[in-house]
Amino acid sequence: MVINDIPVIAIDGPSASGKGTVAQRVAGKLGFHYLDSGALYRLVALSAMRSDADLADEHVLSDIAARLDVVFEDAEIWLESENVTDAIRAEACSNAASRIATYPRVRVALLERQRAFRQFPGLVADGRDMGSVVFPDAALKIFLTASAETRAQRRYKQLMEKGIDANISTLLQDLRERDARDSGRSVAPLQQGEGTSLLDTTSLDIGQAVDCILRQYAEI
Ligand SMILES: Nc1ncnc2c1ncn2[C@@H]1O[C@H](COP(=O)(O)OP(=O)(O)O)[C@@H](O)[C@H]1O
Ligand SMILES: Nc1ccn([C@H]2C[C@H](O)[C@@H](COP(=O)(O)OP(=O)(O)O)O2)c(=O)n1
């Protein structure tokens, strides 16, 4: 099968909009693979912070990105054989990931690694530029969003459930700053591109959001 015949559902959107949760469930229902592209930026950030790398040095960061020794195994993420599934969700890592993601060379260094997830029978990929840059020929492109307040509440609840310390007003401020950075950057900005279907989940639960995407995919 030619790789471009392998269907991709691209789900892009701002922080804590529900992309990862919804994408994983859609992938499960369809028997497709799943790509959490944000985890790659978080892994570069974690690796850089741990090696005291300069988070403003694009060359060093792109080299870290190119050399990432990472394994995705079901819901677990391993960096150099260490389980970092929760470590990459810490707010410091979130903020660092958003900063390093503004560097073109870092994005180029992660591009082929993301595209390698496109395997038979299909892929559901979530991030900021899945439909605009990584998989422009995606069969279905979704822009998943929710109000900033709703997203902050969701992230707060999520971090609390993981036992990760958080403060709701700091989360809301961080989230707004990252939204602005992710959509305001010159390279691969978060945007609702051509042919992308808007899905605002502020008043939808996870199941309703998943069903909405499955319905759209079935109607292609
Ligand atoms: N529609 C929804 N209603 C309520 N909670 C949601 C919804 N979508 C996602 N969540 C929850 O919000 C939190 C953030 O979702 P996540 O998938 O991590 O967002 P993202 O990948 O966009 O950052 C998770 O705890 C998830 O279970
Ligand atoms: N395809 C992607 C995915 C994430 N990023 C950046 C933007 C985000 O601030 C960080 C972390 O992404 P992630 O999707 O894990 O962030 P959220 O869970 O949505 O808060 O990486 C990106 O620039 N491009």
Tab-separated table of C-alpha atoms and ligand atoms in Angstrom:
chain	number	residue	atom	x	y	z
A	1	MET	CA	0.000	0.000	0.000
A	2	VAL	CA	1.355	3.446	-0.878
A	3	ILE	CA	1.874	5.500	2.296
A	4	ASN	CA	-0.379	8.302	1.094
A	5	ASP	CA	-3.216	5.770	0.828
A	6	ILE	CA	-2.988	5.252	4.590
A	7	PRO	CA	-5.717	7.494	6.062
A	8	VAL	CA	-4.855	10.159	8.637
A	9	ILE	CA	-7.242	12.026	10.934
A	10	ALA	CA	-5.514	15.238	12.057
A	11	ILE	CA	-6.718	16.814	15.313
A	12	ASP	CA	-5.128	20.185	16.060
A	13	GLY	CA	-6.013	22.641	18.781
A	14	PRO	CA	-4.837	24.683	21.758
A	15	SER	CA	-3.620	23.407	25.100
A	16	ALA	CA	-5.970	21.197	27.133
A	17	SER	CA	-8.703	21.309	24.483
A	18	GLY	CA	-9.012	17.539	24.782
A	19	LYS	CA	-7.021	16.597	21.666
A	20	GLY	CA	-5.053	13.725	23.203
A	21	THR	CA	-7.973	12.114	25.006
A	22	VAL	CA	-10.327	12.385	22.040
A	23	ALA	CA	-7.684	11.336	19.496
A	24	GLN	CA	-6.762	8.215	21.460
A	25	ARG	CA	-10.394	7.149	21.697
A	26	VAL	CA	-11.047	7.782	18.006
A	27	ALA	CA	-7.923	5.751	17.172
A	28	GLY	CA	-9.120	2.950	19.447
A	29	LYS	CA	-12.580	2.845	17.856
A	30	LEU	CA	-11.102	2.725	14.334
A	31	GLY	CA	-8.185	0.427	15.162
A	32	PHE	CA	-5.801	3.172	13.989
A	33	HIS	CA	-2.380	4.118	15.338
A	34	TYR	CA	-2.086	7.258	17.499
A	35	LEU	CA	0.481	10.087	17.424
A	36	ASP	CA	0.786	12.526	20.351
A	37	SER	CA	3.031	14.994	18.527
A	38	GLY	CA	3.170	17.302	21.553
A	39	ALA	CA	4.915	14.568	23.515
A	40	LEU	CA	7.869	14.856	21.117
A	41	TYR	CA	8.260	18.574	21.881
A	42	ARG	CA	7.873	17.814	25.580
A	43	LEU	CA	10.556	15.107	25.337
A	44	VAL	CA	12.974	17.539	23.692
A	45	ALA	CA	12.212	20.046	26.460
A	46	LEU	CA	12.710	17.473	29.222
A	47	SER	CA	15.941	16.194	27.691
A	48	ALA	CA	17.223	19.755	27.265
A	49	MET	CA	16.324	20.782	30.821
A	50	ARG	CA	17.973	17.672	32.239
A	51	SER	CA	21.183	18.332	30.314
A	52	ASP	CA	21.145	22.020	31.299
A	53	ALA	CA	21.013	22.932	27.638
A	54	ASP	CA	20.345	26.535	26.689
A	55	LEU	CA	16.624	26.610	25.805
A	56	ALA	CA	17.387	29.489	23.448
A	57	ASP	CA	20.050	27.602	21.468
A	58	GLU	CA	18.238	26.340	18.362
A	59	HIS	CA	21.190	24.261	17.150
A	60	VAL	CA	21.616	22.397	20.425
A	61	LEU	CA	17.850	21.830	20.675
A	62	SER	CA	17.547	20.570	17.098
A	63	ASP	CA	20.427	18.182	17.760
A	64	ILE	CA	18.622	16.867	20.869
A	65	ALA	CA	15.451	16.485	18.792
A	66	ALA	CA	17.264	14.544	16.076
A	67	ARG	CA	18.895	12.197	18.594
A	68	LEU	CA	15.873	11.581	20.833
A	69	ASP	CA	15.973	7.991	22.127
A	70	VAL	CA	12.254	7.543	22.760
A	71	VAL	CA	9.879	4.592	22.773
A	72	PHE	CA	6.088	4.929	22.774
A	73	GLU	CA	4.635	1.758	24.260
A	74	ASP	CA	0.832	1.818	24.604
A	75	ALA	CA	0.162	4.763	26.963
A	76	GLU	CA	3.731	4.809	28.331
A	77	ILE	CA	6.551	7.009	27.057
A	78	TRP	CA	10.194	5.955	27.599
A	79	LEU	CA	13.144	8.334	27.237
A	80	GLU	CA	16.483	6.479	27.254
A	81	SER	CA	14.734	3.568	28.986
A	82	GLU	CA	13.229	5.777	31.714
A	83	ASN	CA	9.441	6.015	31.991
A	84	VAL	CA	8.764	9.765	31.604
A	85	THR	CA	5.017	9.510	30.920
A	86	ASP	CA	4.139	11.788	33.834
A	87	ALA	CA	7.378	13.816	33.965
A	88	ILE	CA	6.685	15.380	30.565
A	89	ARG	CA	3.269	16.631	31.750
A	90	ALA	CA	4.713	18.928	34.439
A	91	GLU	CA	3.908	22.606	33.811
A	92	ALA	CA	7.614	23.552	33.561
A	93	CYS	CA	7.961	21.027	30.741
A	94	SER	CA	4.793	22.318	29.082
A	95	ASN	CA	6.106	25.868	29.047
A	96	ALA	CA	9.586	24.844	27.867
A	97	ALA	CA	8.066	22.722	25.082
A	98	SER	CA	6.046	25.678	23.855
A	99	ARG	CA	9.209	27.808	23.678
A	100	ILE	CA	11.391	25.279	21.873
A	101	ALA	CA	8.548	24.588	19.442
A	102	THR	CA	9.039	28.068	17.988
A	103	TYR	CA	12.402	27.045	16.463
A	104	PRO	CA	12.200	25.942	12.786
A	105	ARG	CA	15.191	23.589	13.058
A	106	VAL	CA	13.597	21.756	15.976
A	107	ARG	CA	10.398	21.306	13.977
A	108	VAL	CA	12.309	20.008	10.956
A	109	ALA	CA	14.227	17.560	13.150
A	110	LEU	CA	10.925	16.073	14.384
A	111	LEU	CA	9.085	16.023	11.051
A	112	GLU	CA	10.125	12.632	9.675
A	113	ARG	CA	9.786	11.039	13.093
A	114	GLN	CA	6.144	12.170	13.156
A	115	ARG	CA	5.450	11.039	9.595
A	116	ALA	CA	6.850	7.579	10.420
A	117	PHE	CA	3.758	7.035	12.622
A	118	ARG	CA	1.652	6.848	9.436
A	119	GLN	CA	1.277	3.084	9.304
A	120	PHE	CA	-1.489	0.752	8.008
A	121	PRO	CA	-4.435	0.719	8.671
A	122	GLY	CA	-4.459	4.404	9.646
A	123	LEU	CA	-3.341	7.139	12.045
A	124	VAL	CA	-5.005	9.651	14.336
A	125	ALA	CA	-2.518	12.454	15.061
A	126	ASP	CA	-2.964	15.323	17.497
A	127	GLY	CA	-0.978	18.528	17.882
A	128	ARG	CA	-0.810	22.046	16.457
A	129	ASP	CA	0.198	21.504	12.814
A	130	MET	CA	-0.906	17.969	11.967
A	131	GLY	CA	-3.320	19.102	9.271
A	132	SER	CA	-1.333	22.127	8.090
A	133	VAL	CA	2.247	20.809	7.890
A	134	VAL	CA	2.847	17.205	8.949
A	135	PHE	CA	-0.082	15.508	7.190
A	136	PRO	CA	-1.494	18.087	4.738
A	137	ASP	CA	-3.292	15.308	2.832
A	138	ALA	CA	-5.107	14.074	5.959
A	139	ALA	CA	-8.493	12.543	5.119
A	140	LEU	CA	-10.146	14.523	7.950
A	141	LYS	CA	-8.849	17.680	9.682
A	142	ILE	CA	-10.364	18.752	12.992
A	143	PHE	CA	-9.668	21.958	14.931
A	144	LEU	CA	-10.589	20.988	18.483
A	145	THR	CA	-11.046	23.823	20.953
A	146	ALA	CA	-12.881	24.965	24.095
A	147	SER	CA	-13.005	28.178	26.155
A	148	ALA	CA	-9.751	29.051	27.942
A	149	GLU	CA	-11.499	28.784	31.302
A	150	THR	CA	-12.859	25.329	30.497
A	151	ARG	CA	-9.436	24.177	29.301
A	152	ALA	CA	-7.716	25.471	32.427
A	153	GLN	CA	-10.252	23.656	34.602
A	154	ARG	CA	-9.714	20.429	32.636
A	155	ARG	CA	-5.915	20.686	32.905
A	156	TYR	CA	-6.145	21.478	36.607
A	157	LYS	CA	-8.304	18.401	37.241
A	158	GLN	CA	-5.992	16.276	35.095
A	159	LEU	CA	-2.831	17.346	36.953
A	160	MET	CA	-4.499	16.901	40.344
A	161	GLU	CA	-5.524	13.369	39.342
A	162	LYS	CA	-1.864	12.668	38.507
A	163	GLY	CA	-0.748	14.087	41.843
A	164	ILE	CA	1.075	16.922	40.034
A	165	ASP	CA	0.881	20.227	41.938
A	166	ALA	CA	-0.968	23.031	40.116
A	167	ASN	CA	-2.716	26.354	40.698
A	168	ILE	CA	-5.792	27.159	38.586
A	169	SER	CA	-5.065	30.861	38.065
A	170	THR	CA	-1.422	30.144	37.152
A	171	LEU	CA	-2.616	27.426	34.786
A	172	LEU	CA	-5.042	29.815	33.085
A	173	GLN	CA	-2.311	32.439	32.681
A	174	ASP	CA	0.229	29.858	31.402
A	175	LEU	CA	-2.357	28.437	29.030
A	176	ARG	CA	-3.174	31.864	27.567
A	177	GLU	CA	0.542	32.610	27.141
A	178	ARG	CA	1.110	29.287	25.398
A	179	ASP	CA	-1.956	29.747	23.187
A	180	ALA	CA	-0.564	33.118	22.117
A	181	ARG	CA	2.918	31.674	21.510
A	182	ASP	CA	1.631	28.606	19.639
A	183	SER	CA	-0.622	30.619	17.351
A	184	GLY	CA	1.565	33.711	17.067
A	185	ARG	CA	4.837	32.048	16.001
A	186	SER	CA	6.100	32.441	12.446
A	187	VAL	CA	6.624	28.713	11.793
A	188	ALA	CA	3.764	26.190	11.768
A	189	PRO	CA	1.428	28.343	13.881
A	190	LEU	CA	-1.674	26.843	15.463
A	191	GLN	CA	-4.498	27.884	13.162
A	192	GLN	CA	-7.747	26.549	11.774
A	193	GLY	CA	-6.598	25.977	8.208
A	194	GLU	CA	-8.422	25.359	4.925
A	195	GLY	CA	-10.776	22.380	4.960
A	196	THR	CA	-10.573	22.001	8.732
A	197	SER	CA	-13.725	21.239	10.710
A	198	LEU	CA	-14.154	23.276	13.920
A	199	LEU	CA	-15.203	21.289	17.001
A	200	ASP	CA	-15.787	23.365	20.154
A	201	THR	CA	-16.095	20.959	23.100
A	202	THR	CA	-16.841	23.563	25.795
A	203	SER	CA	-20.298	22.052	26.213
A	204	LEU	CA	-19.549	18.526	25.011
A	205	ASP	CA	-18.331	15.584	27.038
A	206	ILE	CA	-15.566	13.314	25.754
A	207	GLY	CA	-17.970	10.749	24.297
A	208	GLN	CA	-19.893	13.391	22.362
A	209	ALA	CA	-16.658	14.825	20.945
A	210	VAL	CA	-15.470	11.352	19.904
A	211	ASP	CA	-18.825	10.496	18.298
A	212	CYS	CA	-18.809	13.779	16.375
A	213	ILE	CA	-15.400	12.980	14.823
A	214	LEU	CA	-16.332	9.365	14.054
A	215	ARG	CA	-19.498	10.584	12.314
A	216	GLN	CA	-17.518	13.062	10.206
A	217	TYR	CA	-15.000	10.374	9.285
A	218	ALA	CA	-17.764	7.950	8.315
A	219	GLU	CA	-19.270	10.597	6.026
A	220	ILE	CA	-16.089	11.268	4.016
B	1	LIG	N1	-14.963	17.207	26.237
B	1	LIG	C1	-14.365	17.060	27.437
B	1	LIG	N2	-15.088	17.237	28.563
B	1	LIG	C2	-14.506	17.111	29.780
B	1	LIG	N3	-13.188	16.797	29.968
B	1	LIG	C3	-12.426	16.622	28.870
B	1	LIG	C4	-12.964	16.731	27.563
B	1	LIG	N4	-11.953	16.480	26.687
B	1	LIG	C5	-10.850	16.226	27.419
B	1	LIG	N5	-11.124	16.293	28.734
B	1	LIG	C6	-10.174	16.122	29.838
B	1	LIG	O1	-9.382	17.304	29.847
B	1	LIG	C7	-8.022	16.997	30.191
B	1	LIG	C8	-7.100	17.514	29.090
B	1	LIG	O2	-7.331	16.737	27.923
B	1	LIG	P1	-6.112	16.376	26.949
B	1	LIG	O3	-6.613	15.327	26.015
B	1	LIG	O4	-4.872	16.113	27.723
B	1	LIG	O5	-5.960	17.783	26.165
B	1	LIG	P2	-4.829	18.220	25.111
B	1	LIG	O6	-4.250	16.950	24.541
B	1	LIG	O7	-5.602	19.027	24.095
B	1	LIG	O8	-3.840	19.040	25.872
B	1	LIG	C9	-7.968	15.474	30.368
B	1	LIG	O9	-8.041	15.170	31.751
B	1	LIG	C10	-9.212	14.973	29.661
B	1	LIG	O10	-9.715	13.780	30.241
B	2	LIG	N1	2.508	19.452	16.597
B	2	LIG	C1	2.832	20.188	17.684
B	2	LIG	C2	2.560	19.709	18.994
B	2	LIG	C3	2.947	20.486	20.071
B	2	LIG	N2	3.583	21.667	19.848
B	2	LIG	C4	4.068	22.480	20.969
B	2	LIG	C5	3.012	23.421	21.448
B	2	LIG	C6	2.725	23.003	22.864
B	2	LIG	O1	2.831	24.166	23.667
B	2	LIG	C7	3.801	22.020	23.238
B	2	LIG	C8	3.256	20.801	23.940
B	2	LIG	O2	2.268	20.235	23.098
B	2	LIG	P1	1.047	19.408	23.763
B	2	LIG	O3	0.046	19.112	22.662
B	2	LIG	O4	1.583	18.276	24.553
B	2	LIG	O5	0.454	20.511	24.712
B	2	LIG	P2	-0.981	20.431	25.395
B	2	LIG	O6	-1.116	19.069	25.960
B	2	LIG	O7	-1.948	20.708	24.263
B	2	LIG	O8	-0.906	21.513	26.399
B	2	LIG	O9	4.447	21.617	22.027
B	2	LIG	C9	3.813	22.138	18.562
B	2	LIG	O10	4.357	23.235	18.385
B	2	LIG	N3	3.450	21.379	17.500
